[in-house]
Coordinates of C-alpha atoms and ligand atoms in Angstrom, one line a residue:
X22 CA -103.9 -50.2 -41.2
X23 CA -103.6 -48.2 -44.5
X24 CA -104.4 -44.4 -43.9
X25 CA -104.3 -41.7 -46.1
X26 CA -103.5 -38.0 -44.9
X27 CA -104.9 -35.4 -47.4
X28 CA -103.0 -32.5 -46.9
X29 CA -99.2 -31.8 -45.7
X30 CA -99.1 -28.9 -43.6
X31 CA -98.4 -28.4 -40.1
X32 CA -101.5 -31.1 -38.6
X33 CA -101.6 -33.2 -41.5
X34 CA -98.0 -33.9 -41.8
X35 CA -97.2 -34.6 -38.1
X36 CA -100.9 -36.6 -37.8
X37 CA -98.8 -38.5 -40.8
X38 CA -95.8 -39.1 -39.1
X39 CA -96.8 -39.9 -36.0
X40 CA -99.4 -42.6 -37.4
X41 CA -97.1 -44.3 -39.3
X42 CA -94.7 -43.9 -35.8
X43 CA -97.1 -46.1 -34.5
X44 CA -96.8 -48.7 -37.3
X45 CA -99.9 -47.7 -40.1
X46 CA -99.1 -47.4 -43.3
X47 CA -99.6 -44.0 -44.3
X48 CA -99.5 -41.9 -47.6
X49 CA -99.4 -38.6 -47.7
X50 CA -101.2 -36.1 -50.9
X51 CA -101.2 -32.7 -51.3
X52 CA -102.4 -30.5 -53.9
X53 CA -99.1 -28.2 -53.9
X54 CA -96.6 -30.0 -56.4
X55 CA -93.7 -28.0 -54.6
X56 CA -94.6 -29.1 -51.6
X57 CA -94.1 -32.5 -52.4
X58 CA -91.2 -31.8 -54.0
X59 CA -89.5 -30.7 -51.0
X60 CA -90.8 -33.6 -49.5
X61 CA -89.4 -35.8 -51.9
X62 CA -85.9 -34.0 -51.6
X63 CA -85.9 -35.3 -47.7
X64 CA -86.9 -31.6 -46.7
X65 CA -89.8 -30.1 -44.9
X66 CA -92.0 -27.5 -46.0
X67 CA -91.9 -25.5 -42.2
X68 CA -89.7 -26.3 -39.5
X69 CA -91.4 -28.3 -36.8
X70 CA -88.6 -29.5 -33.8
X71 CA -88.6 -33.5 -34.5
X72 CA -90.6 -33.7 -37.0
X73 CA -87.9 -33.9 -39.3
X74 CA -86.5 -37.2 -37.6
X75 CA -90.0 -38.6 -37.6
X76 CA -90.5 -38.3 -41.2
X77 CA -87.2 -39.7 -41.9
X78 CA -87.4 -43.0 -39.7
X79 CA -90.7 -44.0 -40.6
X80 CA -89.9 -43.4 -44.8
X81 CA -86.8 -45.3 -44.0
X82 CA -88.9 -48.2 -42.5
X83 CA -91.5 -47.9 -46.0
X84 CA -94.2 -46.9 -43.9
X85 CA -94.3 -43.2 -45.2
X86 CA -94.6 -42.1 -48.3
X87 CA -95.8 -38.8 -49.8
X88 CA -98.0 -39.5 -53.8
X89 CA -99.8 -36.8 -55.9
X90 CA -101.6 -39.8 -57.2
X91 CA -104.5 -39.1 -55.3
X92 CA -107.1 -41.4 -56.7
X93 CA -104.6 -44.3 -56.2
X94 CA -103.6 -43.4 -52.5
X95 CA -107.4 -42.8 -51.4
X96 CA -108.7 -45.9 -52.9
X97 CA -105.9 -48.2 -50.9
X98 CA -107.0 -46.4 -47.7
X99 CA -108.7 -47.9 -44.9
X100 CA -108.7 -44.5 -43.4
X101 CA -108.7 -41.3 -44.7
X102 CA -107.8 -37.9 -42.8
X103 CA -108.4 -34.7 -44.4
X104 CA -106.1 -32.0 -42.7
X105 CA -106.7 -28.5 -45.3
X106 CA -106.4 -25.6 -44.0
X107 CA -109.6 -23.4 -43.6
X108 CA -108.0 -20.1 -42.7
X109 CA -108.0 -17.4 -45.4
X110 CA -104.8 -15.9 -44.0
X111 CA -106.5 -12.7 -43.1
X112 CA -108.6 -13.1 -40.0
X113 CA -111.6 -15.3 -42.2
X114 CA -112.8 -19.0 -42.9
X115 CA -111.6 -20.2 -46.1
X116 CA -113.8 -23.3 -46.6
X117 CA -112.9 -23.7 -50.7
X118 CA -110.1 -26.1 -50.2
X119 CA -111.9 -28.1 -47.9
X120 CA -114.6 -28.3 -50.8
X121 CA -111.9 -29.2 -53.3
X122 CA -110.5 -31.6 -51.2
X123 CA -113.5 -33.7 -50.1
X124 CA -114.8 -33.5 -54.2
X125 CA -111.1 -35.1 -55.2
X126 CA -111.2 -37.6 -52.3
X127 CA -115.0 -39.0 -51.5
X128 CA -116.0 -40.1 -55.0
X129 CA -112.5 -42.2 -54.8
X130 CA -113.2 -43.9 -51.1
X131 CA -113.9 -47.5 -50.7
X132 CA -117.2 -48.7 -49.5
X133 CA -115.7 -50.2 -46.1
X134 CA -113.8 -46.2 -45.7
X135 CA -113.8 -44.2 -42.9
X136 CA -113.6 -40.6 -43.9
X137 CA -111.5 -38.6 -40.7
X138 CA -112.1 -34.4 -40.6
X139 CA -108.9 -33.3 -38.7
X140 CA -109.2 -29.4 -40.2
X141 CA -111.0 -26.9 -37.9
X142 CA -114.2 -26.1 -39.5
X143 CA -116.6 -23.4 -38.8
X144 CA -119.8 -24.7 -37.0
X145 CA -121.9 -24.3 -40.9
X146 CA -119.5 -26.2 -42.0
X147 CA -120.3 -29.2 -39.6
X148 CA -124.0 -28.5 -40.0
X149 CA -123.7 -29.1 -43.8
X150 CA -121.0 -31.9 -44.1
X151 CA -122.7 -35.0 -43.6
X152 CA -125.4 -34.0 -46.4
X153 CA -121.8 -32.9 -48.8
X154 CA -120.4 -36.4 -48.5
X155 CA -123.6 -38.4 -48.7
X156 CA -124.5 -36.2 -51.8
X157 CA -120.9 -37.1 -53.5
X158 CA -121.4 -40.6 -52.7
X159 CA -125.2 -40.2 -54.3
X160 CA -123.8 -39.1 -57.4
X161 CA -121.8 -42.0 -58.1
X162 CA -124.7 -44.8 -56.8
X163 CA -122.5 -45.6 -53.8
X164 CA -123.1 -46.1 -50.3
X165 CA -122.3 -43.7 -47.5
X166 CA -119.4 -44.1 -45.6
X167 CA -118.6 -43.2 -41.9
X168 CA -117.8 -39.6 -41.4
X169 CA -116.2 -38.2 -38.1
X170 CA -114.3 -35.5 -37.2
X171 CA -111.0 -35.3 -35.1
X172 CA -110.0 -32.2 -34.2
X173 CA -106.4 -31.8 -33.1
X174 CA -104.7 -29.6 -29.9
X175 CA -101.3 -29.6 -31.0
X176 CA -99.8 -26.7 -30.8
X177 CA -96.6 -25.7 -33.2
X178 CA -92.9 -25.9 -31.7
X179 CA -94.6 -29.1 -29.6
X180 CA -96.4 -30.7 -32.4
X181 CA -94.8 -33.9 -32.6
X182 CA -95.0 -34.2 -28.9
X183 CA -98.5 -33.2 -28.5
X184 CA -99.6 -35.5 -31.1
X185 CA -97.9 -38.5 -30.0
X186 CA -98.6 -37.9 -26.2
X187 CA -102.5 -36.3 -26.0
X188 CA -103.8 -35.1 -23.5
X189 CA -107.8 -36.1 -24.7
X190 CA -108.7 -37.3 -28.0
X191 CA -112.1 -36.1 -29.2
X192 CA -114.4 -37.9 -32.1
X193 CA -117.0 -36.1 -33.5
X194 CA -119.4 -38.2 -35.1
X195 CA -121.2 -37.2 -38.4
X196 CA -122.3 -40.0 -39.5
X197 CA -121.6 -43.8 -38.1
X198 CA -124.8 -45.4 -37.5
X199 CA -123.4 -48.6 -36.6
X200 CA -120.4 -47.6 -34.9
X201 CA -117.9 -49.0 -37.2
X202 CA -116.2 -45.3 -37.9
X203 CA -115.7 -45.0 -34.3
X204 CA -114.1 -48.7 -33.8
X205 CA -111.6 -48.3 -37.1
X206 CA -110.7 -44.7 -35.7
X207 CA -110.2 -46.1 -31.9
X208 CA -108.2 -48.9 -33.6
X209 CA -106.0 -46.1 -35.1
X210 CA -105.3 -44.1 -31.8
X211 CA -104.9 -47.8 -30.3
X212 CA -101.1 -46.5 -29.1
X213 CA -101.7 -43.2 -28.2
X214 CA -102.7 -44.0 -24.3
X215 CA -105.0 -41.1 -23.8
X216 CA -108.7 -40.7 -23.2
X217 CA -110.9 -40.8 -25.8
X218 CA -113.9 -38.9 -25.7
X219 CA -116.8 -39.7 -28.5
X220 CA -119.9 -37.0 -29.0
X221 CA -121.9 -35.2 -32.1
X222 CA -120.1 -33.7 -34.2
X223 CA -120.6 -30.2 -33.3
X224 CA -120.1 -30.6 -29.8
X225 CA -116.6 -31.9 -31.0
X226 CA -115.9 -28.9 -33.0
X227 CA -116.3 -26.9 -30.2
X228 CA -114.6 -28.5 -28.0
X229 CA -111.6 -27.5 -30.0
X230 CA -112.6 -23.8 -30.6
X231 CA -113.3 -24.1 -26.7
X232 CA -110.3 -25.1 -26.0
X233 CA -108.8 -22.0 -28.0
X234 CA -110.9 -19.5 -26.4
X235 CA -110.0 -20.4 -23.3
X236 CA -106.6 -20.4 -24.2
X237 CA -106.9 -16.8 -25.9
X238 CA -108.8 -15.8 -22.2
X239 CA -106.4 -16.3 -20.1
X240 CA -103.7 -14.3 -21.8
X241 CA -105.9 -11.3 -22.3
X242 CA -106.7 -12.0 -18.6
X243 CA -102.9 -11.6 -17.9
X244 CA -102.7 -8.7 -19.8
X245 CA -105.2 -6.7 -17.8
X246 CA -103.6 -8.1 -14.7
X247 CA -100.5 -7.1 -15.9
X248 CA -101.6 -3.5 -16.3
X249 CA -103.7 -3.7 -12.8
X250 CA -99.8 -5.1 -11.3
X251 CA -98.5 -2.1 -12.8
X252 CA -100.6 0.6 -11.3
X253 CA -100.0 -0.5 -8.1
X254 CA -96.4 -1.4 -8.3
X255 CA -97.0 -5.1 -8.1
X256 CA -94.8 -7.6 -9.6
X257 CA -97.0 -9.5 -12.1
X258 CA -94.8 -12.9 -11.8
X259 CA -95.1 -13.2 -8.1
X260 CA -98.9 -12.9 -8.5
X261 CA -99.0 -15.6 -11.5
X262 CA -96.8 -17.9 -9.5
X263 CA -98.7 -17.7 -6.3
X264 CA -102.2 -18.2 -8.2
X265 CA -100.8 -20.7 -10.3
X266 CA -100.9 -23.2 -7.1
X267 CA -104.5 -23.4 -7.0
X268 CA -104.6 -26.1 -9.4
X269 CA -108.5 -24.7 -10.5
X270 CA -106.7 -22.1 -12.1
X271 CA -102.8 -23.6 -13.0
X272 CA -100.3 -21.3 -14.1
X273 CA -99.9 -22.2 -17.4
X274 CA -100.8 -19.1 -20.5
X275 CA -100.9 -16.6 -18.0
X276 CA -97.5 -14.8 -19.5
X277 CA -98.3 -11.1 -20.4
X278 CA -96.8 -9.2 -23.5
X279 CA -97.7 -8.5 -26.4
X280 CA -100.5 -10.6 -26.5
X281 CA -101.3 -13.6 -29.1
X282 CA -100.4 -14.5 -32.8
X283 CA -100.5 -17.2 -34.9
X284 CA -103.1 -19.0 -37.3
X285 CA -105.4 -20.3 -34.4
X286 CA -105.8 -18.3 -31.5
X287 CA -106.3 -14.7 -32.9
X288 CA -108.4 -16.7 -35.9
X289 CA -111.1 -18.5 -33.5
X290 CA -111.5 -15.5 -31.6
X291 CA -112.5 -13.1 -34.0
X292 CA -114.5 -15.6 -36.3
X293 CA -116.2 -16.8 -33.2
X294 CA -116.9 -13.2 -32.0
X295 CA -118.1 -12.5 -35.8
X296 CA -120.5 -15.9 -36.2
X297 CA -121.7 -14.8 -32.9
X298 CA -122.7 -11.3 -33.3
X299 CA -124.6 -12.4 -36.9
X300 CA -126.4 -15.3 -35.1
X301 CA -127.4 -12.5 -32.7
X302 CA -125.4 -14.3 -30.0
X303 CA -123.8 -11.8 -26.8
X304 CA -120.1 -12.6 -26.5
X305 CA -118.8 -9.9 -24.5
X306 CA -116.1 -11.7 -23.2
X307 CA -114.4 -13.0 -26.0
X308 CA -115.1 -9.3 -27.9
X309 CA -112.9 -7.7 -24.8
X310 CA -110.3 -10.6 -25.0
X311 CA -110.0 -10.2 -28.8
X312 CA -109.8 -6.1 -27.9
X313 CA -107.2 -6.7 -25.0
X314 CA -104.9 -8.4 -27.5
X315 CA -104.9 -5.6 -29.9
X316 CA -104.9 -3.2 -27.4
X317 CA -101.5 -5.0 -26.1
X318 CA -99.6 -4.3 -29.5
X319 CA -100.5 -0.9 -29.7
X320 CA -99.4 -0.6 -25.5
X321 CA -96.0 -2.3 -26.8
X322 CA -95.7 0.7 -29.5
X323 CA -96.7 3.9 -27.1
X324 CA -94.2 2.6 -24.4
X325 CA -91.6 2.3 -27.0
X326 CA -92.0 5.8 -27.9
X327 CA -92.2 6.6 -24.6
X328 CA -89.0 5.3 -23.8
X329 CA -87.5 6.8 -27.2
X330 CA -88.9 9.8 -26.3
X331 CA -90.7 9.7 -30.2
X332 CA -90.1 7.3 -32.7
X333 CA -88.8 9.5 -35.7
X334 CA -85.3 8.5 -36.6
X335 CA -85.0 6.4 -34.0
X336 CA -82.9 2.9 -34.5
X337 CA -84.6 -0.3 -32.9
X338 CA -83.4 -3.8 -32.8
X339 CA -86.3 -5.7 -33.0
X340 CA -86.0 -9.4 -31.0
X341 CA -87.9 -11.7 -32.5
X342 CA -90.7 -12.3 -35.6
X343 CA -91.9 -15.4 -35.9
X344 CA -95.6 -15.4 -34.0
X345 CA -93.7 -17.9 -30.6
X346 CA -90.6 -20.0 -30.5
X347 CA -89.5 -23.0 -32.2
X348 CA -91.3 -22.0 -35.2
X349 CA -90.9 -19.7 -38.4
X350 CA -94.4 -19.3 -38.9
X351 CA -95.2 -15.4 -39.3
X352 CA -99.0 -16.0 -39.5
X353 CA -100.6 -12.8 -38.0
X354 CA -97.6 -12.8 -35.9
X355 CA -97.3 -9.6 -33.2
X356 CA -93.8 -8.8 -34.9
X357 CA -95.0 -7.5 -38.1
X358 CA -97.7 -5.3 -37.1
X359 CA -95.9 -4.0 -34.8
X360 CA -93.0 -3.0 -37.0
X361 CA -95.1 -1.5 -39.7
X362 CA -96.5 0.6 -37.0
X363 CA -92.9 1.8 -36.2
X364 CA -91.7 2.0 -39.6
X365 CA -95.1 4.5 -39.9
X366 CA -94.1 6.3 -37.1
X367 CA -90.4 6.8 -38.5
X368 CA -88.5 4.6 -36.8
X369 CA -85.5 1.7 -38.5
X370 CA -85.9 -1.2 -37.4
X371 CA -83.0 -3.9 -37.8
X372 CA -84.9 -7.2 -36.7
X373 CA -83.4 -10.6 -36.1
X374 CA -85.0 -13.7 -35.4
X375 CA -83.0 -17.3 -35.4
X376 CA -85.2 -18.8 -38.6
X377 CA -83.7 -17.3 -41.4
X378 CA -86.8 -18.3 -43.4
X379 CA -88.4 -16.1 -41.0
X380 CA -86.5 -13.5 -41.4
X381 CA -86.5 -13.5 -45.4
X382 CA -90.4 -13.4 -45.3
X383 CA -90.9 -11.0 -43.1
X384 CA -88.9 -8.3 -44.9
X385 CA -90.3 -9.3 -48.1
X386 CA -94.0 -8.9 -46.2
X387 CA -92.4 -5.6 -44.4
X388 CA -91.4 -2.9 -46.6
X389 CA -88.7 -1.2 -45.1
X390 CA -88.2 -3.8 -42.4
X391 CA -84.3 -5.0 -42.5
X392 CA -83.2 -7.6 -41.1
X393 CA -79.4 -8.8 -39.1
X394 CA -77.9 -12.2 -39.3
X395 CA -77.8 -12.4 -35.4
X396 CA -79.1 -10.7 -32.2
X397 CA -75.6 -8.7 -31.7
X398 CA -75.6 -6.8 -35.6
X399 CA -79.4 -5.8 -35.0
X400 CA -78.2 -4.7 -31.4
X401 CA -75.2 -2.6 -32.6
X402 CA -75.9 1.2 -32.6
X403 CA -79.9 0.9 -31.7
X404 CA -81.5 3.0 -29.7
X405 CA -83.7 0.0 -28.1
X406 CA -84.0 -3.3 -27.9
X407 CA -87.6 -4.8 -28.7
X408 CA -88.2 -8.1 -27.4
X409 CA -91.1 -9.5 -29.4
X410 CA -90.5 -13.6 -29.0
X411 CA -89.1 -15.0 -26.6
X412 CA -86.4 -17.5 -28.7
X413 CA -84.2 -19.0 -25.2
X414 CA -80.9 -17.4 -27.0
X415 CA -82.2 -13.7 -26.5
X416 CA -82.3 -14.9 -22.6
X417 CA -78.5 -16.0 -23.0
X418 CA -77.2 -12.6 -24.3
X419 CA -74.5 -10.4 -22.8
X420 CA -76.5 -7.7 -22.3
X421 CA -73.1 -5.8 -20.6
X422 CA -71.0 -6.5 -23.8
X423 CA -74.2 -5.9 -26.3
X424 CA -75.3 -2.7 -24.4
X425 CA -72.1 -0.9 -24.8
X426 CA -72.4 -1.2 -28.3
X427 CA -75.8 0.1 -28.2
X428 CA -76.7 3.8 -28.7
X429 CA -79.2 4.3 -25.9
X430 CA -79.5 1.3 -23.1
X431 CA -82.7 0.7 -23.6
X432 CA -84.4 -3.3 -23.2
X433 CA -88.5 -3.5 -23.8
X434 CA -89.3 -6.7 -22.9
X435 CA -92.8 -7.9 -24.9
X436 CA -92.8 -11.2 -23.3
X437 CA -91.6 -10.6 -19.6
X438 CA -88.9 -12.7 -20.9
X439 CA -85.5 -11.6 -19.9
X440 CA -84.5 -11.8 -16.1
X441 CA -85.2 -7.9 -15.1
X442 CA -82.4 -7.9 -12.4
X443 CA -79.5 -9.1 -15.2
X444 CA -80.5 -7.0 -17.4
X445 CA -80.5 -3.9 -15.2
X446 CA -77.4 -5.5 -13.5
X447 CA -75.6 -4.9 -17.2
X448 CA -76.5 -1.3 -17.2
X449 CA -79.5 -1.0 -19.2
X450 CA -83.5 0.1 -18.3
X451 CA -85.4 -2.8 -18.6
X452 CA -89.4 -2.3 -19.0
X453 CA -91.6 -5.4 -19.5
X454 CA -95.2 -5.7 -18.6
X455 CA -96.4 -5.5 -15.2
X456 CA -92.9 -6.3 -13.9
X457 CA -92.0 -3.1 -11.9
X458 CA -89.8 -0.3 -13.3
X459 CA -91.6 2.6 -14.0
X460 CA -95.2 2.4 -14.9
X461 CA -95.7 4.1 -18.3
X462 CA -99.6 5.6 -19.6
X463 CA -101.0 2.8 -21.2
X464 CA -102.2 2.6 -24.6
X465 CA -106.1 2.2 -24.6
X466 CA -107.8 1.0 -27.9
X467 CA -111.3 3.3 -27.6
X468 CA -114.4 2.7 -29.2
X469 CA -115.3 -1.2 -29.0
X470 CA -114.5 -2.9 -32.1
X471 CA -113.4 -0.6 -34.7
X472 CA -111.7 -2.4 -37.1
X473 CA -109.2 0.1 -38.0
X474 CA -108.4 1.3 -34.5
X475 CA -106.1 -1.3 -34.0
X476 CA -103.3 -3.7 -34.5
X477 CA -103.8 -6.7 -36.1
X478 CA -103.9 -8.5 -39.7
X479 CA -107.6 -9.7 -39.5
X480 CA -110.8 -7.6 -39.7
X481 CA -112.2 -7.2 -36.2
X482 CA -115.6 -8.3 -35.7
X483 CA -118.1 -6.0 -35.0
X484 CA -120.3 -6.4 -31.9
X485 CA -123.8 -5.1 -31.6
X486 CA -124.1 -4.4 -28.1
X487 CA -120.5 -2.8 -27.2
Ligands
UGA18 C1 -102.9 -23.2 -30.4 C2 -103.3 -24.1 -29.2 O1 -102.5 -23.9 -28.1 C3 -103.3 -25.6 -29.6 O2 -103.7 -26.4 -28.6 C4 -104.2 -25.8 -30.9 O3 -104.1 -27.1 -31.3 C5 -103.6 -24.9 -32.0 O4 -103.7 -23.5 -31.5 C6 -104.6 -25.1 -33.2 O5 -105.7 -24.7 -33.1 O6 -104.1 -25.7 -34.2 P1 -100.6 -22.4 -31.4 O7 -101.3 -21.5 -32.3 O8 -99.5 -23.3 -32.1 O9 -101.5 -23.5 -30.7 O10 -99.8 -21.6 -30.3 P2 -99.9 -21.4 -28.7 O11 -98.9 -22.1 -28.1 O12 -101.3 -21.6 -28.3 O13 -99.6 -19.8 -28.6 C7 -100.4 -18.8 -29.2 C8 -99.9 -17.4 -29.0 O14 -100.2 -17.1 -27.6 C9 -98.5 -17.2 -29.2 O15 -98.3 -16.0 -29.9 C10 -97.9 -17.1 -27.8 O16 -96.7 -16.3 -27.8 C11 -99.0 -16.5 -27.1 N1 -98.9 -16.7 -25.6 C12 -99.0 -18.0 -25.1 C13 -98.9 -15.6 -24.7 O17 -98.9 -14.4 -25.2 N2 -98.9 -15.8 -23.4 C14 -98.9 -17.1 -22.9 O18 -98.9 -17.2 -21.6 C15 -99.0 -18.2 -23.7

């Protein structure tokens, strides 16, 4: 089948790869000229594990290939995926270069096109999108097309993986009246060996903000357990592990630290408590889990200091900055707003992180943040170690060889990370979350949702009845 991916980032470029994995000709346009000069160089725009090898063998093989001739690629299409993002960076929807996107590519579809959604959109967007297209198609005296959405669970650092081996696949149907979207979209999944699970539209697009919420729940849920461990000198992982047999409730996001980042989670929570609050909506729950998760950044600050004994002048070797392993995405990642809070409070910080993209960015988004070319030069002479992601090599260090060289022993663990008895075995205090050791005051964000009470990148929604 010939399918056309409009946009190249992280969903658009691995739903590109891994189609034409599975044998469909695919052609890949993006707006960015740079990006598809990279492209064309045999580079990626972001690292993504495997998804270099992907792009490689299947553009080796002439079933990949990446055009800014945009009219051309969409009019060849049988198929056509639109994967823009629709996050403004900073906490919001950003629904303009979805609108630029569908205006560049409807008017060019065939009449026998299926047009694929792959972006998250917010629920007005949904509402309005099947009256958008038909109104493009109006304009030029051609027929409507099928329209569904497809909304993807792949998270980054297992992208590739995720995308070839679903779990569920979800359509959301806009508009296919006689079911020929649905049959040319199952046709395309035809390898992938998973469910697939066809509703409204709008019940699809929740389903993948449902799926986030969730997600975003239970970590806030480990971080109050976490605290609760704490107070009464429980040991947090023995409790996970234990519930985590119960397969109602699994073990899996239920790590305590500092609590989520990246361009999804933190995103969906807050927009969702926002649309909520406006439609006049209660949700209590996901207010407290977006307040938790701030409130677990400013925890990881105040126990620092309370370690330090003060921040001022202090020297801390900060582990970590892209928002989770295997990536170098900074997007609202925990790292950054917690070292601007440090660097506030006086403290250097010498950070590392393995992705020397990531590292580049985030001091030239950090004033003042420096940043080591390994874990043992941002070790040397600091006061602390901060763990902020939890990359496998930070697990592997000699903490005996790489604490002597420090100035004060001191390892806090924002991930729960590190094995607590090798650590303290090497001759350093170790303090995670929930994990023993001495339990420290913990920070408490007061006063609801005050948007400038606490860590973060985004706005925090208000809500009317905390
Ligand atoms: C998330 C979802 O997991 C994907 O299913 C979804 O497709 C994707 O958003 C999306 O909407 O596109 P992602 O943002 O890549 O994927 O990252 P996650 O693996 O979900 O991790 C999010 C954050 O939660 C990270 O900062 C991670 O460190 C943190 N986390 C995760 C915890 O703090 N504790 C845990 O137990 C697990």
């Amino acid at each position: 089948m010939n399918v056309t991916v409009a946009g190249l980032g992280y969903v658009g470029l691995v739903t590109s790869a891994g189609l034409a994995a599975w044998g469909h000709q695919v052609t890949g346009v993006d707006a960015s000229s740079s990006r598809l000069q990279i492209l064309a160089s045999g580079a990626l725009p972001f690292f993504e594990p495997g998804l270099d090898e992907l792009v490689t063998s299947t553009a080796k093989v002439d079933r990949l290939h990446f055009t800014d001739a945009s009219s051309e690629a969409m009019a060849g299409a049988d198929v056509v995926f639109t994967a823009v993002g629709t996050h403004d960076g900073n906490g919001g929807w950003q629904t303009a270069a979805m609108d630029t996107c569908l205006n560049q590519v409807v008017p060019h579809l065939r009449d026998d096109a299926v047009l694929v959604v792959r972006s998250t959109l917010p629920p007005e967007y949904v509402r309005s999108l099947g009256a958008m297209v038909a109104s493009l198609r109006n304009d030029l005296g051609r027929p409507m097309i099928p329209v569904l959405l497809n909304p993807e669970f792949t998270r980054e650092g297992r992208a590739v993986a995720d995308f070839m081996h679903p779990d569920r696949i979800v359509f959301g149907i806009v508009h296919d009246p006689d079911g020929t979207g649905q049959a040319l979209l199952r046709a395309v999944y035809g390898l992938a060996n998973a469910p697939v699970l066809c509703m409204p539209a709008m019940d699809a697009a929740f389903a993948k903000l449902g799926a986030n919420l969730f997600l975003a729940t239970k970590i806030s849920f480990a971080n109050e357990l976490a605290g609760l461990c704490e107070a009464n000198g429980a040991v947090v992982d023995n409790v996970v592990e234990a519930m985590s047999y119960d397969t109602r409730i699994g073990g899996q996001f239920l790590r305590p630290g500092v609590g989520f980042g990246g361009s999804c989670l933190p995103h969906q929570v807050s927009m969702t408590v926002k649309s909520a609050s406006m439609a006049g909506v209660p949700s209590p729950l996901l207010a407290a889990v977006w307040e938790v998760n701030q409130a677990q950044r400013e925890l990881f600050v105040t126990r620092l200091a309370d370690l330090l004994g003060g921040l001022p002048g202090r020297r801390i070797a900060l582990l970590g900055l892209a928002f989770k392993p295997d990536t170098d995405d900074l997007r609202d990642a925990p790292s950054l707003s917690i070292a601007r809070r440090l660097l506030d409070g006086g403290a250097e910080i010498l950070a590392y992180d393995p992705m020397p993209n990531a590292r580049q960015r985030a001091a030239a988004l950090t004033p003042g943040l420096r940043v080591a070319d390994s874990a043992a030069e941002a070790l040397a002479g600091a006061d602390a170690a901060a763990l902020v992601t939890e990359w496998p090599e930070f697990s592997r260090l000699d903490w005996a060889l790489l604490g002597s060289r420090m100035r004060r022993r001191i390892v806090l663990d924002g991930r729960n990370a590190l094995d607590p008895d090798g650590v303290t075995a090497a001759g350093l205090e170790y303090v995670a979350f929930g994990r023993g050791g001495v339990p420290r005051e913990r920070a408490v964000v007061h006063g609801g949702f005050d948007a400038e009470s606490s860590l973060g990148t985004q706005p925090i929604p208000s809500y009317p009845n905390s």
